[in-house]
CSV table of C-alpha atoms in Angstrom, one decimal:
chain,number,residue,atom,x,y,z
S,1,MET,CA,113.0,133.5,115.9
S,2,ILE,CA,113.3,131.0,113.0
S,3,THR,CA,113.7,132.3,109.5
S,4,THR,CA,114.1,130.5,106.2
S,5,THR,CA,114.5,132.7,103.1
S,6,ARG,CA,116.6,130.8,100.5
S,7,ARG,CA,114.0,130.6,97.9
S,8,GLN,CA,112.1,133.6,96.6
S,9,PHE,CA,108.7,134.1,95.0
S,10,MET,CA,108.3,133.6,91.3
S,11,ALA,CA,108.3,136.8,89.3
S,12,GLY,CA,104.7,136.1,88.2
S,13,ILE,CA,103.4,136.9,91.7
S,14,ALA,CA,104.6,140.5,91.4
S,15,ALA,CA,102.6,140.9,88.2
S,16,THR,CA,99.4,140.5,90.2
S,17,SER,CA,100.5,142.4,93.3
S,18,GLY,CA,98.4,145.5,92.6
S,19,LEU,CA,95.0,144.1,93.4
S,20,LEU,CA,94.5,145.7,96.8
S,21,ALA,CA,90.8,145.7,97.8
S,22,THR,CA,88.8,148.8,98.8
S,23,ARG,CA,85.1,149.2,99.3
S,24,SER,CA,84.8,151.1,96.0
S,25,TRP,CA,86.7,148.4,94.2
S,26,ALA,CA,84.4,145.7,95.5
S,27,PHE,CA,81.4,147.5,94.0
S,28,ASN,CA,82.8,149.0,90.8
S,29,ASN,CA,85.6,146.9,89.4
S,30,ASN,CA,84.4,144.4,86.7
S,31,SER,CA,87.6,142.3,86.5
S,32,HIS,CA,86.5,139.8,89.1
S,33,HIS,CA,84.6,136.6,88.4
S,34,SER,CA,81.4,135.6,90.3
S,35,LEU,CA,82.2,132.7,92.7
S,36,LYS,CA,80.4,129.6,91.5
S,37,PRO,CA,78.7,127.5,94.2
S,38,ILE,CA,80.1,124.0,94.9
S,39,PRO,CA,77.3,121.4,94.7
S,40,VAL,CA,76.3,120.0,98.1
S,41,ILE,CA,75.4,116.4,99.0
S,42,ASP,CA,73.6,116.5,102.3
S,43,THR,CA,73.3,113.3,104.3
S,44,LEU,CA,72.3,114.9,107.7
S,45,ASN,CA,68.8,113.6,107.6
S,46,SER,CA,69.4,110.3,105.9
S,47,ALA,CA,72.6,108.3,105.2
S,48,GLU,CA,70.9,105.3,103.7
S,49,THR,CA,71.5,106.2,100.0
S,50,PRO,CA,75.2,105.9,99.1
S,51,VAL,CA,77.0,109.1,98.3
S,52,ARG,CA,78.1,108.5,94.7
S,53,LEU,CA,81.5,110.0,93.7
S,54,ASP,CA,82.6,109.5,90.1
S,55,LEU,CA,86.2,110.3,89.3
S,56,GLN,CA,86.2,111.6,85.7
S,57,MET,CA,88.3,113.3,83.0
S,58,ALA,CA,87.0,116.6,81.9
S,59,GLN,CA,87.6,120.1,80.6
S,60,HIS,CA,87.0,123.1,82.9
S,61,ASN,CA,86.6,126.8,82.5
S,62,PHE,CA,88.3,128.5,85.4
S,63,GLY,CA,86.4,131.7,84.6
S,64,ASN,CA,88.7,133.1,81.9
S,65,GLY,CA,86.8,131.5,79.0
S,66,THR,CA,89.6,129.0,78.2
S,67,LEU,CA,89.1,125.3,78.7
S,68,SER,CA,91.7,123.4,80.7
S,69,ASP,CA,92.1,119.6,80.8
S,70,THR,CA,91.2,118.5,84.3
S,71,PHE,CA,89.9,115.8,86.6
S,72,GLY,CA,86.7,116.2,88.4
S,73,ILE,CA,84.5,114.3,90.9
S,74,ASN,CA,80.8,114.4,89.7
S,75,GLY,CA,81.7,117.4,87.6
S,76,THR,CA,84.5,119.1,85.6
S,77,TYR,CA,86.7,120.1,88.5
S,78,LEU,CA,86.8,119.3,92.3
S,79,GLY,CA,84.1,117.3,94.0
S,80,PRO,CA,80.9,118.2,95.8
S,81,ILE,CA,80.7,119.3,99.4
S,82,VAL,CA,79.6,116.2,101.4
S,83,ARG,CA,77.8,116.9,104.7
S,84,VAL,CA,77.7,114.1,107.2
S,85,ARG,CA,76.7,113.9,110.9
S,86,LYS,CA,78.7,112.5,113.8
S,87,GLY,CA,77.3,109.1,114.8
S,88,GLN,CA,76.1,108.2,111.3
S,89,GLU,CA,77.5,105.4,109.2
S,90,THR,CA,77.7,107.0,105.8
S,91,ALA,CA,77.9,104.8,102.7
S,92,PHE,CA,80.0,105.9,99.7
S,93,GLU,CA,80.3,104.6,96.2
S,94,LEU,CA,83.5,105.7,94.3
S,95,THR,CA,84.1,104.8,90.7
S,96,ASN,CA,87.4,105.5,88.9
S,97,LYS,CA,86.6,106.8,85.4
S,98,ILE,CA,89.9,108.5,84.8
S,99,ASN,CA,92.7,106.9,82.8
S,100,GLU,CA,95.0,105.9,85.7
S,101,PRO,CA,94.7,104.3,89.1
S,102,ALA,CA,93.6,106.6,91.9
S,103,ALA,CA,93.2,106.4,95.7
S,104,ILE,CA,90.9,108.8,97.6
S,105,HIS,CA,91.8,109.6,101.2
S,106,TRP,CA,89.5,111.0,103.8
S,107,HIS,CA,91.8,113.6,105.3
S,108,GLY,CA,90.9,114.4,108.9
S,109,LEU,CA,88.5,111.6,109.5
S,110,HIS,CA,89.0,109.3,112.5
S,111,ILE,CA,88.4,106.0,110.8
S,112,PRO,CA,90.2,102.6,110.6
S,113,GLY,CA,93.1,102.2,108.1
S,114,SER,CA,91.0,99.8,106.0
S,115,LEU,CA,88.7,102.8,105.2
S,116,ASP,CA,91.3,105.5,105.1
S,117,GLY,CA,91.9,105.6,101.4
S,118,GLY,CA,95.6,105.6,101.5
S,119,PRO,CA,98.0,104.6,98.7
S,120,HIS,CA,97.4,100.8,99.3
S,121,GLN,CA,93.8,101.3,98.3
S,122,ALA,CA,94.1,102.7,94.8
S,123,LEU,CA,91.2,102.0,92.5
S,124,GLU,CA,92.2,100.6,89.1
S,125,VAL,CA,90.6,102.1,86.0
S,126,GLY,CA,86.9,101.3,86.0
S,127,ALA,CA,86.9,99.9,89.5
S,128,THR,CA,84.4,100.8,92.2
S,129,TRP,CA,84.9,101.1,96.0
S,130,LYS,CA,82.0,101.0,98.4
S,131,PRO,CA,83.2,102.0,101.9
S,132,VAL,CA,80.9,102.7,104.8
S,133,LEU,CA,82.4,105.4,107.0
S,134,PRO,CA,81.6,105.5,110.7
S,135,ILE,CA,81.6,109.2,111.5
S,136,ALA,CA,83.3,109.7,114.8
S,137,ASN,CA,84.7,113.2,114.4
S,138,PRO,CA,83.2,116.2,116.2
S,139,ALA,CA,81.9,119.0,113.9
S,140,SER,CA,84.8,119.9,111.6
S,141,LEU,CA,86.0,120.8,108.1
S,142,ASN,CA,87.6,117.9,106.4
S,143,PHE,CA,89.2,117.2,103.0
S,144,TYR,CA,88.9,114.2,100.6
S,145,HIS,CA,91.5,114.0,98.0
S,146,ALA,CA,93.7,111.8,95.8
S,147,HIS,CA,96.4,109.9,97.6
S,148,THR,CA,97.8,107.7,94.9
S,149,HIS,CA,101.4,106.6,95.4
S,150,GLY,CA,103.7,108.8,93.4
S,151,SER,CA,100.8,110.7,91.7
S,152,THR,CA,99.1,112.5,94.6
S,153,GLY,CA,100.4,116.0,93.6
S,154,TYR,CA,99.3,115.7,89.9
S,155,GLN,CA,95.9,114.2,90.6
S,156,VAL,CA,95.0,116.8,93.3
S,157,TYR,CA,96.2,119.6,91.1
S,158,GLN,CA,94.1,118.3,88.3
S,159,GLY,CA,91.0,118.4,90.5
S,160,LEU,CA,90.6,115.2,92.5
S,161,ALA,CA,89.7,116.9,95.8
S,162,GLY,CA,86.6,117.9,97.7
S,163,VAL,CA,85.3,119.1,101.1
S,164,LEU,CA,83.7,116.9,103.7
S,165,ILE,CA,81.9,118.7,106.5
S,166,VAL,CA,81.0,116.9,109.7
S,167,GLU,CA,78.2,118.4,111.8
S,168,ASP,CA,77.1,117.3,115.3
S,169,ASP,CA,74.5,118.3,117.9
S,170,ASN,CA,76.8,121.2,119.1
S,171,SER,CA,77.3,122.7,115.7
S,172,LEU,CA,73.7,122.3,114.6
S,173,ALA,CA,72.5,124.1,117.7
S,174,ALA,CA,75.2,126.7,117.8
S,175,ASP,CA,74.3,130.4,117.4
S,176,LEU,CA,76.4,130.7,114.2
S,177,PRO,CA,75.9,131.5,110.5
S,178,LYS,CA,74.9,128.2,108.9
S,179,THR,CA,72.8,128.9,105.8
S,180,MET,CA,75.1,127.7,103.0
S,181,GLY,CA,75.2,130.2,100.1
S,182,VAL,CA,73.8,133.0,102.2
S,183,ASP,CA,76.0,133.5,105.3
S,184,ASP,CA,78.0,130.3,105.3
S,185,PHE,CA,80.6,129.6,102.5
S,186,VAL,CA,83.2,127.0,101.7
S,187,LEU,CA,86.4,128.4,100.1
S,188,VAL,CA,88.8,126.0,98.4
S,189,LEU,CA,92.0,128.0,97.7
S,190,GLN,CA,94.6,126.6,95.2
S,191,ASP,CA,97.7,128.0,93.6
S,192,LYS,CA,97.7,127.6,89.8
S,193,LYS,CA,99.9,128.1,86.7
S,194,LEU,CA,98.6,129.4,83.4
S,195,ASP,CA,100.2,128.8,80.0
S,196,SER,CA,100.3,131.3,77.2
S,197,THR,CA,96.8,130.4,76.0
S,198,GLY,CA,95.2,131.0,79.5
S,199,SER,CA,94.9,127.2,80.2
S,200,VAL,CA,95.6,126.0,83.7
S,201,VAL,CA,98.5,123.5,83.4
S,202,PHE,CA,100.3,121.3,86.0
S,203,SER,CA,103.4,122.8,87.7
S,204,PRO,CA,105.5,121.2,90.4
S,205,SER,CA,106.5,124.6,91.6
S,206,ASN,CA,105.2,125.6,95.1
S,207,VAL,CA,104.2,129.1,94.0
S,208,ASN,CA,102.9,129.9,90.5
S,209,ASP,CA,101.0,132.5,88.6
S,210,THR,CA,97.6,132.8,90.2
S,211,LEU,CA,95.0,131.7,92.7
S,212,ALA,CA,91.8,129.7,92.1
S,213,VAL,CA,88.9,129.9,94.5
S,214,ASN,CA,86.5,126.9,94.2
S,215,GLY,CA,87.8,126.4,90.6
S,216,THR,CA,87.5,130.0,89.5
S,217,LEU,CA,90.5,132.3,89.0
S,218,ALA,CA,90.8,135.1,91.5
S,219,PRO,CA,89.7,137.8,92.1
S,220,THR,CA,86.2,136.5,92.7
S,221,LEU,CA,83.0,138.1,94.0
S,222,GLN,CA,80.4,136.7,96.3
S,223,LYS,CA,77.2,138.4,97.4
S,224,VAL,CA,76.4,137.7,101.0
S,225,ALA,CA,73.8,138.5,103.6
S,226,PRO,CA,74.8,141.6,105.6
S,227,GLY,CA,76.3,140.9,109.0
S,228,LEU,CA,78.5,138.1,110.2
S,229,VAL,CA,79.5,135.6,107.5
S,230,ARG,CA,81.2,132.2,108.1
S,231,LEU,CA,84.0,131.2,105.8
S,232,ARG,CA,85.2,127.6,105.9
S,233,VAL,CA,88.6,127.8,104.3
S,234,LEU,CA,90.8,125.0,102.9
S,235,ASN,CA,94.2,125.5,101.4
S,236,ALA,CA,94.2,122.7,98.8
S,237,SER,CA,97.3,124.0,97.1
S,238,ASN,CA,100.0,121.5,96.2
S,239,GLY,CA,102.8,123.5,97.8
S,240,ALA,CA,101.9,127.1,98.5
S,241,PHE,CA,101.5,128.4,102.0
S,242,ILE,CA,98.8,131.1,102.2
S,243,LYS,CA,98.6,134.2,104.5
S,244,LEU,CA,95.0,135.3,104.8
S,245,SER,CA,93.9,138.7,105.9
S,246,LEU,CA,91.0,141.1,105.4
S,247,SER,CA,91.0,144.4,103.6
S,248,GLU,CA,91.0,147.7,105.5
S,249,ASN,CA,92.8,146.0,108.4
S,250,GLN,CA,89.6,144.4,109.6
S,251,PRO,CA,90.1,141.6,112.1
S,252,MET,CA,88.9,138.1,111.4
S,253,HIS,CA,87.6,135.8,114.1
S,254,VAL,CA,88.8,132.2,114.0
S,255,ILE,CA,86.2,129.7,115.4
S,256,ALA,CA,87.6,126.3,114.3
S,257,SER,CA,90.8,124.6,113.1
S,258,ASP,CA,91.4,121.3,111.3
S,259,GLY,CA,89.7,119.1,113.9
S,260,GLY,CA,86.8,121.3,115.2
S,261,PHE,CA,85.7,124.3,117.2
S,262,LEU,CA,88.1,126.3,119.4
S,263,THR,CA,87.0,127.0,123.0
S,264,LYS,CA,86.2,130.6,122.0
S,265,PRO,CA,86.7,132.8,118.9
S,266,VAL,CA,90.3,134.1,118.4
S,267,SER,CA,90.5,137.6,116.8
S,268,THR,CA,93.5,138.1,114.7
S,269,ASP,CA,94.8,140.3,111.8
S,270,PHE,CA,95.8,137.2,109.7
S,271,ILE,CA,96.2,133.5,109.7
S,272,ILE,CA,98.7,131.2,108.0
S,273,LEU,CA,97.5,128.0,106.2
S,274,SER,CA,99.8,125.4,104.9
S,275,PRO,CA,98.8,123.0,102.1
S,276,GLY,CA,96.1,120.7,103.5
S,277,GLU,CA,95.3,123.0,106.5
S,278,ARG,CA,91.7,124.3,107.3
S,279,TYR,CA,90.3,127.1,109.4
S,280,GLU,CA,86.8,128.5,109.9
S,281,ILE,CA,86.5,132.2,110.4
S,282,LEU,CA,83.7,134.8,111.0
S,283,VAL,CA,83.9,138.0,109.0
S,284,ASP,CA,81.8,141.2,109.5
S,285,ALA,CA,80.2,141.8,106.1
S,286,SER,CA,78.0,144.7,107.1
S,287,HIS,CA,80.0,146.6,104.5
S,288,PRO,CA,82.1,145.3,101.5
S,289,VAL,CA,85.2,143.4,102.6
S,290,SER,CA,87.7,141.3,100.8
S,291,LEU,CA,89.7,138.2,101.7
S,292,MET,CA,93.3,139.0,100.8
S,293,THR,CA,96.1,136.4,100.2
S,294,VAL,CA,99.8,136.1,100.0
S,295,ARG,CA,101.1,132.8,98.6
S,296,PHE,CA,104.6,132.0,99.7
S,297,ASP,CA,107.2,129.2,99.7
S,298,ASP,CA,108.0,126.9,102.6
S,299,GLU,CA,111.3,128.7,103.1
S,300,GLU,CA,109.7,132.1,103.7
S,301,ILE,CA,108.2,131.3,107.1
S,302,ILE,CA,109.0,132.7,110.5
S,303,ALA,CA,107.9,131.9,114.0
S,304,LYS,CA,108.1,133.4,117.4
S,305,PRO,CA,106.0,132.7,120.5
S,306,GLY,CA,102.3,132.8,119.6
S,307,ILE,CA,102.9,134.0,116.0
S,308,VAL,CA,103.6,132.4,112.6
S,309,ASP,CA,104.2,134.8,109.7
S,310,THR,CA,106.1,135.1,106.4
S,311,THR,CA,109.1,137.0,105.3
S,312,SER,CA,107.5,137.6,102.0
S,313,LYS,CA,107.0,141.3,101.1
S,314,THR,CA,104.6,140.5,98.3
S,315,THR,CA,101.5,142.7,98.1
S,316,PRO,CA,98.4,140.9,99.1
S,317,VAL,CA,96.2,139.7,96.3
S,318,MET,CA,92.4,139.5,96.5
S,319,ALA,CA,90.8,136.1,96.7
S,320,VAL,CA,87.2,137.0,97.3
S,321,ALA,CA,85.3,140.3,97.5
S,322,LEU,CA,82.3,139.8,99.9
S,323,VAL,CA,79.5,142.2,98.9
S,324,PRO,CA,76.5,142.5,101.2
S,325,ASP,CA,73.2,142.1,99.5
S,326,LYS,CA,70.2,143.5,101.4
S,327,ASN,CA,67.9,141.0,99.6
S,328,LYS,CA,69.7,138.1,101.4
S,329,ARG,CA,68.6,137.5,105.0
S,330,GLY,CA,71.1,135.7,107.1
S,331,PHE,CA,72.6,135.5,110.6
S,332,THR,CA,71.5,138.3,112.8
S,333,GLY,CA,73.3,137.3,116.0
S,334,SER,CA,76.7,138.5,117.4
S,335,LEU,CA,80.1,137.0,117.9
S,336,PRO,CA,79.8,134.0,120.3
S,337,THR,CA,81.7,134.1,123.5
S,338,ASN,CA,82.1,130.3,123.9
S,339,LEU,CA,82.2,127.5,121.3
S,340,SER,CA,83.3,124.2,122.9
S,341,VAL,CA,85.1,122.6,125.8
S,342,LEU,CA,88.5,121.2,125.0
S,343,PRO,CA,90.5,119.0,127.4
S,344,ALA,CA,93.9,120.3,128.4
S,345,ALA,CA,96.8,118.9,126.5
S,346,GLU,CA,98.9,117.1,129.1
S,347,PRO,CA,102.4,116.1,128.0
S,348,LYS,CA,102.7,114.0,131.2
S,349,ALA,CA,100.0,111.7,129.8
S,350,ALA,CA,102.4,110.5,127.1
S,351,GLN,CA,103.8,107.0,127.5
S,352,ARG,CA,106.6,107.5,124.9
S,353,ILE,CA,108.2,109.9,122.5
S,354,ARG,CA,108.8,109.3,118.8
S,355,SER,CA,111.0,111.4,116.5
S,356,PHE,CA,110.6,112.2,112.8
S,357,ASP,CA,113.2,114.1,110.9
S,358,LEU,CA,112.1,115.3,107.4
S,359,SER,CA,114.8,115.8,104.7
S,360,GLU,CA,114.9,116.5,101.0
S,361,ASN,CA,117.8,114.1,100.7
S,362,VAL,CA,118.4,110.5,101.9
S,363,PRO,CA,121.6,108.4,102.4
S,364,GLN,CA,123.2,107.1,99.2
S,365,ARG,CA,122.1,103.5,99.8
S,366,PHE,CA,118.5,104.6,99.7
S,367,SER,CA,118.8,107.1,96.9
S,368,SER,CA,120.2,104.4,94.6
S,369,ILE,CA,117.1,102.2,95.0
S,370,ALA,CA,114.5,105.0,95.3
S,371,PRO,CA,113.5,104.8,91.6
S,372,THR,CA,112.3,101.2,92.2
S,373,LEU,CA,110.0,102.2,95.1
S,374,GLY,CA,107.3,104.0,93.0
S,375,ASN,CA,108.1,107.5,94.3
S,376,ARG,CA,108.2,110.3,91.8
S,377,CYS,CA,110.5,113.4,92.1
S,378,TYR,CA,110.2,116.5,89.9
S,379,GLY,CA,113.5,118.3,90.4
S,380,LYS,CA,116.2,117.7,87.8
S,381,ASN,CA,118.7,116.5,90.4
S,382,GLN,CA,116.2,115.3,92.9
S,383,ILE,CA,116.4,111.5,93.4
S,384,ALA,CA,114.6,110.9,96.8
S,385,MET,CA,113.3,112.6,99.9
S,386,GLY,CA,112.6,110.9,103.2
S,387,ILE,CA,111.8,110.8,106.9
S,388,ASN,CA,114.4,109.5,109.3
S,389,GLY,CA,116.6,108.9,106.3
S,390,ARG,CA,114.2,106.5,104.5
S,391,PRO,CA,112.2,107.2,101.4
S,392,MET,CA,108.6,105.9,101.3
S,393,ASP,CA,108.5,102.2,100.7
S,394,MET,CA,105.1,100.6,100.4
S,395,ASN,CA,106.5,97.3,101.7
S,396,PHE,CA,108.1,98.7,104.8
S,397,ILE,CA,106.3,99.6,108.1
S,398,ASN,CA,108.1,102.4,109.8
S,399,GLU,CA,106.3,102.5,113.1
S,400,ALA,CA,104.0,100.3,115.3
S,401,VAL,CA,101.7,102.1,117.6
S,402,PRO,CA,99.3,100.7,120.3
S,403,THR,CA,95.7,102.0,120.4
S,404,GLY,CA,94.6,104.3,123.2
S,405,GLU,CA,98.0,105.4,124.5
S,406,TYR,CA,99.1,109.0,124.4
S,407,GLU,CA,102.4,109.7,122.6
S,408,ILE,CA,104.5,112.8,121.9
S,409,TRP,CA,105.7,113.0,118.3
S,410,ARG,CA,108.7,115.3,117.8
S,411,VAL,CA,109.0,116.5,114.2
S,412,THR,CA,112.1,118.3,112.8
S,413,SER,CA,113.3,119.4,109.4
S,414,GLN,CA,116.6,119.4,107.7
S,415,ASP,CA,115.6,121.9,104.9
S,416,GLY,CA,112.5,124.1,104.6
S,417,ALA,CA,109.3,124.3,106.6
S,418,HIS,CA,107.4,121.1,106.0
S,419,PRO,CA,103.6,120.8,106.9
S,420,PHE,CA,103.4,117.4,108.6
S,421,HIS,CA,100.2,115.5,108.5
S,422,ILE,CA,99.1,112.3,110.3
S,423,HIS,CA,96.3,110.0,109.2
S,424,GLY,CA,93.5,108.6,111.4
S,425,CYS,CA,93.7,111.2,114.2
S,426,SER,CA,93.5,114.7,115.5
S,427,PHE,CA,96.2,116.0,117.9
S,428,ARG,CA,97.2,118.9,120.0
S,429,ILE,CA,100.2,121.1,119.2
S,430,LEU,CA,102.6,121.5,122.2
S,431,LYS,CA,105.1,123.6,120.3
S,432,GLN,CA,105.5,124.5,116.7
S,433,MET,CA,108.8,125.4,115.1
S,434,GLY,CA,110.2,125.5,118.7
S,435,VAL,CA,107.7,128.0,120.1
S,436,THR,CA,104.1,128.2,121.3
S,437,PRO,CA,101.7,128.1,118.4
S,438,PRO,CA,99.2,130.9,117.6
S,439,ASP,CA,96.0,130.8,119.7
S,440,TYR,CA,94.0,129.9,116.6
S,441,ALA,CA,96.1,126.7,116.3
S,442,SER,CA,95.5,125.7,120.0
S,443,GLY,CA,92.6,123.3,119.2
S,444,TRP,CA,92.4,119.9,117.4
S,445,LYS,CA,94.8,119.7,114.5
S,446,ASP,CA,96.1,117.2,112.0
S,447,MET,CA,98.7,119.5,110.5
S,448,ILE,CA,101.9,120.9,112.2
S,449,TYR,CA,104.9,122.8,110.7
S,450,ALA,CA,108.5,121.6,111.1
S,451,ALA,CA,111.4,123.9,110.3
S,452,PRO,CA,115.2,123.7,110.4
S,453,GLY,CA,116.9,124.5,113.8
S,454,SER,CA,113.8,123.8,115.8
S,455,VAL,CA,111.6,121.1,117.3
S,456,SER,CA,107.9,120.8,116.8
S,457,GLU,CA,105.9,118.6,119.3
S,458,LEU,CA,102.4,117.2,119.2
S,459,LEU,CA,100.4,115.1,121.6
S,460,VAL,CA,98.4,112.3,119.9
S,461,LYS,CA,96.4,109.1,120.6
S,462,PHE,CA,95.0,106.7,118.1
S,463,ASP,CA,91.6,105.1,118.7
S,464,HIS,CA,91.2,103.1,115.5
S,465,LYS,CA,93.2,100.2,114.0
S,466,ALA,CA,95.3,100.1,110.9
S,467,ASP,CA,97.0,96.8,109.9
S,468,SER,CA,100.0,96.2,107.7
S,469,LYS,CA,97.8,95.7,104.6
S,470,THR,CA,96.2,99.2,105.0
S,471,PRO,CA,98.5,101.2,107.3
S,472,TYR,CA,98.1,104.8,108.1
S,473,MET,CA,100.5,107.4,106.6
S,474,TYR,CA,102.4,110.4,108.0
S,475,HIS,CA,104.0,112.7,105.5
S,476,CYS,CA,104.8,116.2,104.3
S,477,HIS,CA,101.7,117.8,102.8
S,478,ILE,CA,103.7,119.6,100.1
S,479,LEU,CA,102.6,117.1,97.7
S,480,LYS,CA,105.7,116.9,95.5
S,481,HIS,CA,107.6,116.1,98.7
S,482,GLU,CA,105.1,113.3,99.5
S,483,ASP,CA,105.4,111.9,96.0
S,484,CYS,CA,109.2,112.1,96.2
S,485,GLY,CA,109.3,109.9,99.3
S,486,MET,CA,108.8,112.2,102.3
S,487,MET,CA,106.2,109.8,103.8
S,488,GLY,CA,106.2,106.8,106.1
S,489,GLN,CA,103.5,104.4,107.3
S,490,PHE,CA,102.5,102.9,110.6
S,491,THR,CA,100.2,100.3,112.1
S,492,VAL,CA,97.9,100.7,115.0
S,493,GLU,CA,96.8,97.6,117.0
S,494,ASP,CA,95.5,96.8,120.4
S,495,HIS,CA,98.4,95.9,122.8
S,496,ALA,CA,100.9,96.4,120.0
S,497,THR,CA,104.6,96.4,121.0
S,498,PRO,CA,105.8,99.9,120.3
S,499,TYR,CA,108.3,100.0,117.5
S,500,SER,CA,110.2,102.6,115.5
S,501,ALA,CA,112.5,101.7,112.6
S,502,PRO,CA,116.1,102.8,113.2
S,503,VAL,CA,117.1,106.1,111.6
S,504,ALA,CA,118.8,105.3,108.4
S,505,VAL,CA,122.4,106.6,107.9
């Protein structure tokens, strides 16, 4: 078993540890905030009109009556839910109206590097970008967010993030809850820090004072149709891992991971989400039930075969109380037995193995030049982080990958459990932190954890191109680590000669 426990929770977490949910609490306690719906832009029936996304400066009330300085997309905080359909070409029009350059990345989408929205594609102040995205993904929950070199963490924290839902023929025909706002809900979970006035303020710490759900401070309340309810959950925190469970020891039924449906529902008492990770779950809301959370640091994670958990003993805190409303009519079906057909993950199909070692320190010769590379570190004594000994360098290509060939990527960590994300693809986890991943992580993924003393392996193939002008990224999704240099970039070309930069020493 792997354990990492050097850093402990902030004391502020304990102050909120008493909010255990019960059915009587869900009905009678008045301290929760009603969950505000996120606006939806639906292109399922027509993708001809461009989806307009305006990045703007704002002030936002997180539910406590205090205005906080924020960024928003078409609003005061976060962006709209955008629904697209597989096979469409969806036009977008993004305009940067904030006071600094900003790139918007389409996390999870299988698109060419020229459309990926990585740090090479930052919009200057006042500029507009008009990409047309060919939607190739199967039905899945995806995430668009700031990916500006050295500023990703700050801009995402301030509100430059949103949800993009891909639907396909399978998902639209599936016997599942799918009436948004009735039996189908998106939940964007984010760790937040409050100052003495109650304003939300930026913090580079992984775990802070409180939790926000869709831009509203927890605990929140959502009235739902009685019966099975679908929750599409995104951990959009900068650095906090989140353990999700249900009140009264009720099981949850996981139906989809980052890249789409599982083969069948997986019933579990809890799931773990790293920053950037997504899962869809079904919950029995015939009676009041609450979604409970424990936010924890990257060094408080453990793994054994089929299980990932945390060493944190913090009492779960309520995120959302789901209260059935008999006036809402929703899904009347039962738990499905089958969801999709997934090909077997065959390691023997791999034509090569690549290795990636994540570290919060780099060799002296790189740390001395790190400040010139545009990376930004927040620790007092932190100069640079890196992968394979190298901090992120916008002018250096770390890997060259041929299209259409399976590879095994081995990911390790020198310090802490790092959530590793790869652009432009979905992959299958072969082992995570040295062991078999949980069943709910057996489907298509674009996030995997790496921890000290173990090896994580994934099987991946790239079907879209990315050249040296707009390469794909791979990085830790603890955003302060990404900003500090724990990121690399790679090209994908037809018939490319495979290349990996030497490990720096």
